[in-house]
Coordinates of C-alpha atoms and ligand atoms in Angstrom, one line a residue:
M94 CA 94.9 27.2 -40.9
K95 CA 94.0 26.7 -44.5
I96 CA 91.2 28.7 -46.0
Y97 CA 89.2 28.3 -49.2
E98 CA 90.0 30.0 -52.4
Y99 CA 86.9 32.2 -52.2
Q100 CA 87.8 33.3 -48.7
A101 CA 91.4 34.0 -49.7
K102 CA 90.2 36.0 -52.7
E103 CA 88.0 38.1 -50.5
I104 CA 91.1 39.0 -48.4
L105 CA 93.0 39.8 -51.6
R106 CA 90.2 42.0 -52.9
K107 CA 90.3 44.0 -49.7
S108 CA 94.0 44.5 -50.2
G109 CA 93.5 46.0 -53.6
I110 CA 94.5 42.9 -55.6
R111 CA 92.5 42.3 -58.7
I112 CA 90.5 39.1 -58.7
P113 CA 87.9 37.8 -61.2
I114 CA 84.3 38.9 -60.2
G115 CA 82.4 36.0 -58.8
K116 CA 80.7 34.4 -55.8
M117 CA 80.7 31.2 -53.8
A118 CA 77.7 28.8 -54.2
K119 CA 76.6 25.8 -52.2
T120 CA 74.0 24.4 -54.6
A121 CA 73.8 24.0 -58.4
K122 CA 70.8 26.3 -58.5
S123 CA 72.6 29.2 -56.8
A124 CA 75.6 28.6 -59.0
A125 CA 73.3 29.2 -62.0
K126 CA 72.0 32.4 -60.4
V127 CA 75.6 33.7 -60.0
A128 CA 76.3 32.9 -63.6
E129 CA 73.1 34.7 -64.6
K130 CA 74.1 37.8 -62.8
L131 CA 77.6 37.8 -64.3
N132 CA 75.9 37.4 -67.7
K133 CA 79.0 35.9 -69.4
K134 CA 81.0 32.8 -69.8
V135 CA 82.0 31.6 -66.3
V136 CA 84.4 29.2 -64.7
V137 CA 83.0 26.8 -62.0
K138 CA 85.7 25.9 -59.4
A139 CA 85.5 23.2 -56.6
Q140 CA 86.3 24.7 -53.2
V141 CA 88.4 22.2 -51.3
H142 CA 91.7 22.4 -49.3
S143 CA 93.6 20.6 -52.0
G144 CA 95.7 21.6 -54.9
G145 CA 95.4 20.0 -58.3
R146 CA 91.7 20.7 -58.7
G147 CA 92.2 21.5 -62.3
K148 CA 93.8 18.2 -63.1
A149 CA 91.1 16.4 -61.1
G150 CA 88.4 17.9 -63.1
G151 CA 87.2 20.3 -60.4
I152 CA 87.7 23.5 -62.6
K153 CA 85.4 23.8 -65.6
L154 CA 84.2 26.5 -68.0
A155 CA 80.5 27.0 -68.6
E156 CA 79.0 29.0 -71.4
N157 CA 75.7 29.9 -69.9
P158 CA 73.7 29.7 -66.6
Q159 CA 72.2 26.3 -67.5
A160 CA 75.6 24.9 -68.3
S161 CA 77.0 26.3 -65.1
Q162 CA 74.1 24.6 -63.1
D163 CA 74.9 21.3 -64.7
T164 CA 78.7 21.7 -64.2
A165 CA 78.2 22.8 -60.6
A166 CA 75.9 19.8 -59.9
Q167 CA 78.6 17.5 -61.2
I168 CA 81.5 19.2 -59.3
L169 CA 79.5 19.2 -56.1
Q170 CA 79.4 15.4 -56.2
M171 CA 83.1 15.1 -56.5
R172 CA 85.8 14.3 -54.0
I173 CA 89.2 15.8 -54.6
G174 CA 92.3 14.6 -52.6
G175 CA 89.9 12.6 -50.4
L176 CA 87.9 15.7 -49.5
K177 CA 84.2 16.2 -50.3
V178 CA 83.4 19.3 -52.4
K179 CA 80.8 21.3 -50.5
S180 CA 80.8 24.5 -52.4
V181 CA 81.9 26.0 -55.7
L182 CA 83.2 29.4 -56.8
V183 CA 81.5 30.8 -59.9
E184 CA 83.6 33.5 -61.5
E185 CA 83.8 35.3 -64.8
A186 CA 86.1 33.3 -67.1
L187 CA 89.3 35.1 -67.9
N188 CA 90.9 35.8 -71.3
I189 CA 94.2 34.2 -70.3
S190 CA 97.2 35.4 -72.3
H191 CA 99.9 34.1 -69.9
E192 CA 100.0 32.2 -66.5
Y193 CA 102.6 33.3 -63.9
Y194 CA 103.3 31.9 -60.5
L195 CA 104.0 34.0 -57.3
S196 CA 104.1 33.0 -53.7
F197 CA 105.3 34.2 -50.3
A198 CA 105.8 31.5 -47.7
L199 CA 107.4 31.0 -44.3
D200 CA 110.6 29.0 -44.7
R201 CA 110.9 27.5 -41.2
H202 CA 114.4 26.3 -41.8
A203 CA 115.7 29.7 -42.8
G204 CA 113.5 31.5 -40.4
K205 CA 112.6 33.8 -43.2
T206 CA 110.0 34.4 -45.8
I207 CA 110.8 32.8 -49.1
V208 CA 109.5 34.4 -52.3
M209 CA 109.0 32.2 -55.4
A210 CA 108.1 33.4 -58.8
S211 CA 107.9 31.9 -62.3
A212 CA 106.9 32.7 -65.8
E213 CA 105.7 29.1 -66.1
G214 CA 102.8 29.1 -63.7
G215 CA 99.7 27.0 -64.0
V216 CA 98.8 23.4 -63.2
E217 CA 102.2 22.1 -64.2
I218 CA 104.1 24.1 -61.6
E219 CA 105.1 20.9 -59.7
E220 CA 106.5 19.5 -62.9
V221 CA 108.5 22.7 -63.4
A222 CA 109.8 22.5 -59.9
A223 CA 110.9 18.9 -60.2
H224 CA 112.3 19.0 -63.7
S225 CA 113.4 22.6 -64.4
P226 CA 113.9 24.2 -61.0
G227 CA 115.9 27.0 -62.7
K228 CA 112.6 28.3 -64.1
I229 CA 111.5 29.2 -60.6
Y230 CA 113.2 32.3 -59.2
K231 CA 113.6 32.1 -55.4
F232 CA 114.9 34.4 -52.7
H233 CA 114.6 35.1 -49.0
L234 CA 113.5 38.3 -47.4
D235 CA 115.4 39.9 -44.6
P236 CA 112.7 40.3 -41.9
A237 CA 114.1 43.7 -41.0
Y238 CA 113.7 45.1 -44.5
G239 CA 110.8 43.2 -46.0
L240 CA 110.4 43.2 -49.7
M241 CA 112.8 45.6 -51.4
D242 CA 112.4 47.4 -54.7
F243 CA 115.5 45.9 -56.2
Q244 CA 114.2 42.4 -55.4
M245 CA 111.0 43.2 -57.3
R246 CA 113.0 44.6 -60.3
R247 CA 115.1 41.5 -60.3
T248 CA 112.1 39.3 -60.2
C249 CA 110.5 41.1 -63.2
E250 CA 113.8 40.7 -65.1
K251 CA 113.9 37.0 -64.4
L252 CA 110.3 36.6 -65.5
G253 CA 111.0 38.6 -68.7
L254 CA 108.7 41.5 -67.7
E255 CA 109.5 45.0 -69.0
H256 CA 108.1 48.5 -68.8
R257 CA 104.5 48.8 -67.9
M258 CA 104.2 45.0 -67.2
A259 CA 107.1 45.1 -64.8
K260 CA 105.6 48.1 -63.0
E261 CA 102.2 46.4 -62.6
F262 CA 103.7 43.1 -61.6
S263 CA 105.8 44.8 -58.9
E264 CA 102.7 46.6 -57.7
F265 CA 100.9 43.2 -57.5
M266 CA 103.9 41.7 -55.6
K267 CA 104.0 44.6 -53.2
R268 CA 100.3 44.2 -52.4
L269 CA 100.5 40.5 -52.0
Y270 CA 103.4 40.9 -49.6
R271 CA 101.5 43.4 -47.6
T272 CA 98.5 41.1 -47.4
Y273 CA 100.8 38.2 -46.4
T274 CA 102.3 40.1 -43.5
E275 CA 99.2 42.0 -42.4
N276 CA 97.2 38.8 -42.2
D277 CA 99.9 36.7 -40.5
C278 CA 100.0 34.2 -43.4
V279 CA 102.4 31.3 -43.5
L280 CA 101.6 31.0 -47.2
A281 CA 100.1 33.2 -49.9
E282 CA 100.3 31.6 -53.2
I283 CA 98.9 32.8 -56.5
N284 CA 98.9 30.2 -59.2
P285 CA 98.1 31.1 -61.8
L286 CA 98.7 34.8 -61.6
V287 CA 97.1 35.6 -64.9
L288 CA 98.0 38.2 -67.5
T289 CA 94.8 38.7 -69.4
A290 CA 94.6 39.5 -73.1
E291 CA 93.5 43.0 -72.0
G292 CA 96.8 43.4 -70.3
N293 CA 95.8 43.1 -66.6
F294 CA 97.3 41.0 -63.9
L295 CA 94.7 39.1 -61.8
A296 CA 94.8 36.4 -59.1
A297 CA 93.0 33.6 -60.9
D298 CA 93.7 31.2 -58.0
A299 CA 94.6 31.9 -54.4
K300 CA 95.9 29.6 -51.7
M301 CA 96.3 31.0 -48.2
D302 CA 97.4 29.4 -45.0
L303 CA 97.0 31.6 -41.8
D304 CA 99.2 31.3 -38.7
E305 CA 96.9 29.8 -36.0
N306 CA 99.1 31.3 -33.3
A307 CA 98.2 34.7 -34.6
L308 CA 94.5 34.2 -34.7
F309 CA 94.0 36.3 -31.6
R310 CA 95.0 39.3 -33.7
H311 CA 92.3 38.5 -36.2
P312 CA 89.0 37.8 -34.4
D313 CA 87.1 37.9 -37.7
F314 CA 89.1 34.9 -39.0
L315 CA 87.3 32.6 -36.6
E316 CA 84.4 32.7 -39.0
L317 CA 86.7 31.5 -41.7
R318 CA 87.9 28.7 -39.5
E319 CA 84.4 27.3 -38.9
A320 CA 83.6 27.4 -42.6
S321 CA 87.0 25.8 -43.3
E322 CA 87.1 22.8 -41.1
D323 CA 86.8 19.9 -43.4
D324 CA 88.0 16.8 -41.6
P325 CA 84.8 15.3 -40.2
I326 CA 86.6 13.5 -37.4
E327 CA 88.4 16.6 -36.3
V328 CA 85.1 18.5 -36.3
E329 CA 83.5 15.8 -34.2
A330 CA 86.5 15.8 -31.8
H331 CA 86.5 19.6 -31.4
K332 CA 82.8 19.6 -30.7
K333 CA 83.5 17.3 -27.8
K334 CA 86.5 19.5 -26.8
I335 CA 89.0 16.7 -27.4
P336 CA 92.4 17.9 -28.7
Y337 CA 92.7 15.7 -31.8
V338 CA 94.8 16.1 -34.9
R339 CA 94.4 13.6 -37.7
L340 CA 97.7 12.3 -39.2
E341 CA 98.4 10.0 -42.2
G342 CA 99.4 6.7 -40.5
S343 CA 97.6 3.6 -39.3
I344 CA 98.4 3.5 -35.5
G345 CA 95.8 5.3 -33.4
I346 CA 97.3 7.0 -30.4
L347 CA 95.7 8.0 -27.2
G348 CA 97.6 9.5 -24.3
N349 CA 97.3 12.1 -21.5
G350 CA 99.3 15.3 -21.7
A351 CA 100.4 16.9 -25.0
G352 CA 104.1 16.2 -24.2
L353 CA 103.5 12.5 -23.5
V354 CA 101.4 12.1 -26.6
M355 CA 104.0 13.8 -28.8
T356 CA 106.7 11.5 -27.3
T357 CA 104.4 8.5 -28.0
L358 CA 104.2 9.6 -31.6
D359 CA 108.0 9.7 -31.8
M360 CA 108.4 6.3 -30.1
V361 CA 106.0 4.7 -32.5
S362 CA 107.7 6.3 -35.5
R363 CA 111.1 5.2 -34.2
E364 CA 109.8 1.6 -34.1
G365 CA 108.8 2.0 -37.8
G366 CA 105.1 2.6 -37.3
K367 CA 103.1 5.5 -38.6
P368 CA 100.8 7.3 -36.1
A369 CA 97.2 8.0 -37.3
N370 CA 96.6 10.8 -35.0
F371 CA 97.4 13.0 -32.0
L372 CA 94.9 12.7 -29.1
D373 CA 95.3 14.1 -25.7
V374 CA 92.6 12.9 -23.2
G375 CA 93.9 15.5 -20.7
G376 CA 94.7 15.2 -17.0
G377 CA 92.2 13.8 -14.6
S378 CA 89.9 12.7 -17.3
N379 CA 86.9 10.5 -16.4
W380 CA 86.0 7.2 -18.1
E381 CA 83.5 8.9 -20.4
T382 CA 86.1 11.2 -21.9
V383 CA 88.4 8.2 -22.4
K384 CA 85.5 6.3 -24.1
N385 CA 84.6 9.2 -26.4
S386 CA 88.3 9.7 -27.2
L387 CA 88.7 6.1 -28.2
E388 CA 85.6 6.3 -30.3
I389 CA 87.1 9.3 -32.1
V390 CA 90.4 7.5 -32.8
L391 CA 88.6 4.4 -34.0
S392 CA 86.3 6.3 -36.3
D393 CA 89.3 6.8 -38.6
K394 CA 89.1 3.8 -41.0
K395 CA 92.8 3.9 -41.6
V396 CA 93.5 2.9 -38.0
K397 CA 94.7 -0.7 -37.8
G398 CA 95.7 -0.7 -34.2
V399 CA 95.7 1.5 -31.2
F400 CA 98.4 2.3 -28.6
I401 CA 97.0 3.8 -25.3
N402 CA 99.8 5.4 -23.2
I403 CA 98.7 6.7 -19.9
F404 CA 100.8 8.1 -17.1
G405 CA 98.5 8.4 -14.1
G406 CA 99.2 11.5 -12.1
I407 CA 95.9 13.2 -11.6
S408 CA 94.4 10.7 -14.0
R409 CA 93.5 7.4 -12.4
C410 CA 94.4 4.3 -14.3
D411 CA 91.3 2.4 -13.2
E412 CA 89.1 5.2 -14.5
V413 CA 91.0 5.0 -17.9
A414 CA 90.6 1.2 -17.9
K415 CA 86.9 1.6 -17.3
G416 CA 86.6 4.0 -20.3
I417 CA 88.4 1.5 -22.5
L418 CA 86.1 -1.3 -21.5
E419 CA 83.0 0.8 -22.0
A420 CA 84.3 1.8 -25.5
D421 CA 84.8 -1.9 -26.3
K422 CA 81.3 -2.7 -25.1
A423 CA 79.9 -0.1 -27.4
L424 CA 82.1 -0.8 -30.4
N425 CA 83.4 -4.4 -30.0
I426 CA 86.9 -3.5 -31.0
K427 CA 88.4 -5.9 -33.5
I428 CA 91.8 -4.5 -34.0
P429 CA 94.9 -4.8 -31.8
V430 CA 95.1 -2.5 -28.8
V431 CA 98.2 -2.1 -26.6
I432 CA 97.8 -0.4 -23.3
R433 CA 100.4 1.0 -21.0
L434 CA 99.2 2.2 -17.7
S435 CA 101.6 3.6 -15.2
G436 CA 101.1 5.6 -12.0
T437 CA 98.1 6.3 -9.8
N438 CA 95.9 3.1 -9.4
E439 CA 97.8 1.2 -12.0
E440 CA 97.2 -2.1 -10.3
E441 CA 93.4 -1.6 -10.2
G442 CA 93.5 -0.5 -13.8
R443 CA 95.5 -3.5 -14.9
A444 CA 93.2 -5.8 -13.0
L445 CA 90.2 -4.4 -14.8
L446 CA 91.8 -5.0 -18.1
A447 CA 93.2 -8.5 -17.3
A448 CA 90.3 -10.3 -18.7
S449 CA 90.2 -8.3 -21.9
R450 CA 91.8 -9.2 -25.2
F451 CA 94.0 -6.2 -25.1
A452 CA 97.8 -6.4 -24.8
S453 CA 99.5 -4.6 -21.9
A454 CA 102.9 -3.0 -22.0
S455 CA 105.1 -2.1 -19.0
T456 CA 106.9 0.8 -20.7
M457 CA 106.3 3.2 -23.5
E458 CA 109.1 1.7 -25.6
D459 CA 107.7 -1.7 -25.0
G460 CA 104.2 -0.6 -26.0
A461 CA 105.4 1.1 -29.2
K462 CA 107.3 -2.0 -30.2
K463 CA 104.3 -4.2 -29.5
I464 CA 101.7 -2.3 -31.5
V465 CA 104.1 -2.1 -34.5
E466 CA 104.7 -5.8 -34.3
L467 CA 101.0 -6.6 -34.0
I468 CA 100.1 -4.5 -37.0
E469 CA 102.9 -6.0 -39.1
G470 CA 101.7 -9.4 -38.1
I471 CA 98.3 -8.6 -39.7
G472 CA 100.1 -7.4 -42.8
K473 CA 101.9 -10.7 -43.1
K474 CA 98.8 -12.8 -42.7
V475 CA 97.0 -11.0 -45.5
Ligands
LIG227 P1 94.2 24.3 -59.1 O1 94.4 23.3 -60.2 O2 93.6 23.7 -57.9 O3 95.5 25.0 -58.8 O4 93.2 25.4 -59.7 P2 93.4 26.7 -60.5 O5 92.4 27.7 -60.0 O6 94.8 27.1 -60.5 O7 92.9 26.4 -62.0 C1 93.6 25.5 -62.8 C2 93.7 25.9 -64.2 O8 92.4 26.2 -64.7 C3 94.5 27.2 -64.4 O9 95.8 27.1 -64.4 C4 93.9 27.8 -65.7 O10 94.6 27.2 -66.8 C5 92.5 27.2 -65.7 N1 91.6 28.3 -65.3 C6 91.3 28.8 -64.1 N2 90.5 29.8 -64.1 C7 90.3 30.1 -65.4 C8 89.5 31.0 -66.1 O11 88.9 31.9 -65.5 N3 89.5 31.0 -67.4 C9 90.2 30.0 -68.1 N4 90.1 30.0 -69.4 N5 90.9 29.1 -67.4 C10 90.9 29.1 -66.1
LIG228 MN1 96.2 26.9 -58.9

């Protein structure tokens, strides 16, 4: 679960990590008020779950309240990484003397936390990673010992930090690691970790990803979650209590049972297609749920075709077919749809769909192949 920079910074502040003074604002007017209170030069920062805001023009300095109002108005109209900017963070501008990078992240392959640190932090960190990976110091933590003193000393050495600076950086590291573990993070990334002209280390940016499976341990994070959901289709689906996860591809998927849906995603991928979503209509769902689910899948404009894969156990195939037809009545579906119905009342279901324009498939493999072919066919025509 990703959270916004302003939310992450609040967590850091509570853990004793220094952050710039500031406040989130949802309108240009209230952004100006924050700037007025701070009474100094500020930085206005777009709040979106996307990196590269700086490069996209979503981070701007403003000299006075009027300028911050104008800047905020402009940033609040932006989209960054496809996401609409709905709020900004207005903070005191920092006197940056150097930008470092520091992160703790779960390395799933190693089954351990990986620590990464660099003296070349800032907006070019991806460039540094790609072209001079040697400038990023990486190491894993032993889960039994956590972050050890010698590891912090070595990090400081690699980053060229000595004496008081090394001591302070280590203290920052220790606190960030504690925050990372205490909050069940899968990522806590500070880039840039700024050394100010005054000689202090501050978290100028904060990216945090919380482990959803540990949410039960942090009831107060549910609030963060509501404020954080930003995919409008996922929000709509969750309101209707439909388990839906948006993916990057073009083939809409609808199935019943999480296992079947995941297998369907794999099958489509194996045939060379790219799934657009995960959607589980659940067992024993009625036609209305099927209709609503199909509407959710089709509201993603990237979807060029849909594969409906139903195994009728408790679910009845005729009920599913009715839902598909009702969705078609309401939406007049123009893209290819492949349907595989198997199990309880499959004959009745197929009979209902016989007159429709939709293709039917006898097996999951067959269905996956068909939908990929149909979509490629469209690609060739264009
Ligand atoms: P990101 O691009 O989404 O990672 O956003 P960041 O918060 O990291 O900001 C990008 C860049 O903006 C930083 O690397 C800094 O160079 C600059 N920046 C951010 N905050 C400040 C600030 O308070 N003062 C100044 N002068 N520059 C800032
Ligand atoms: Mn950053």
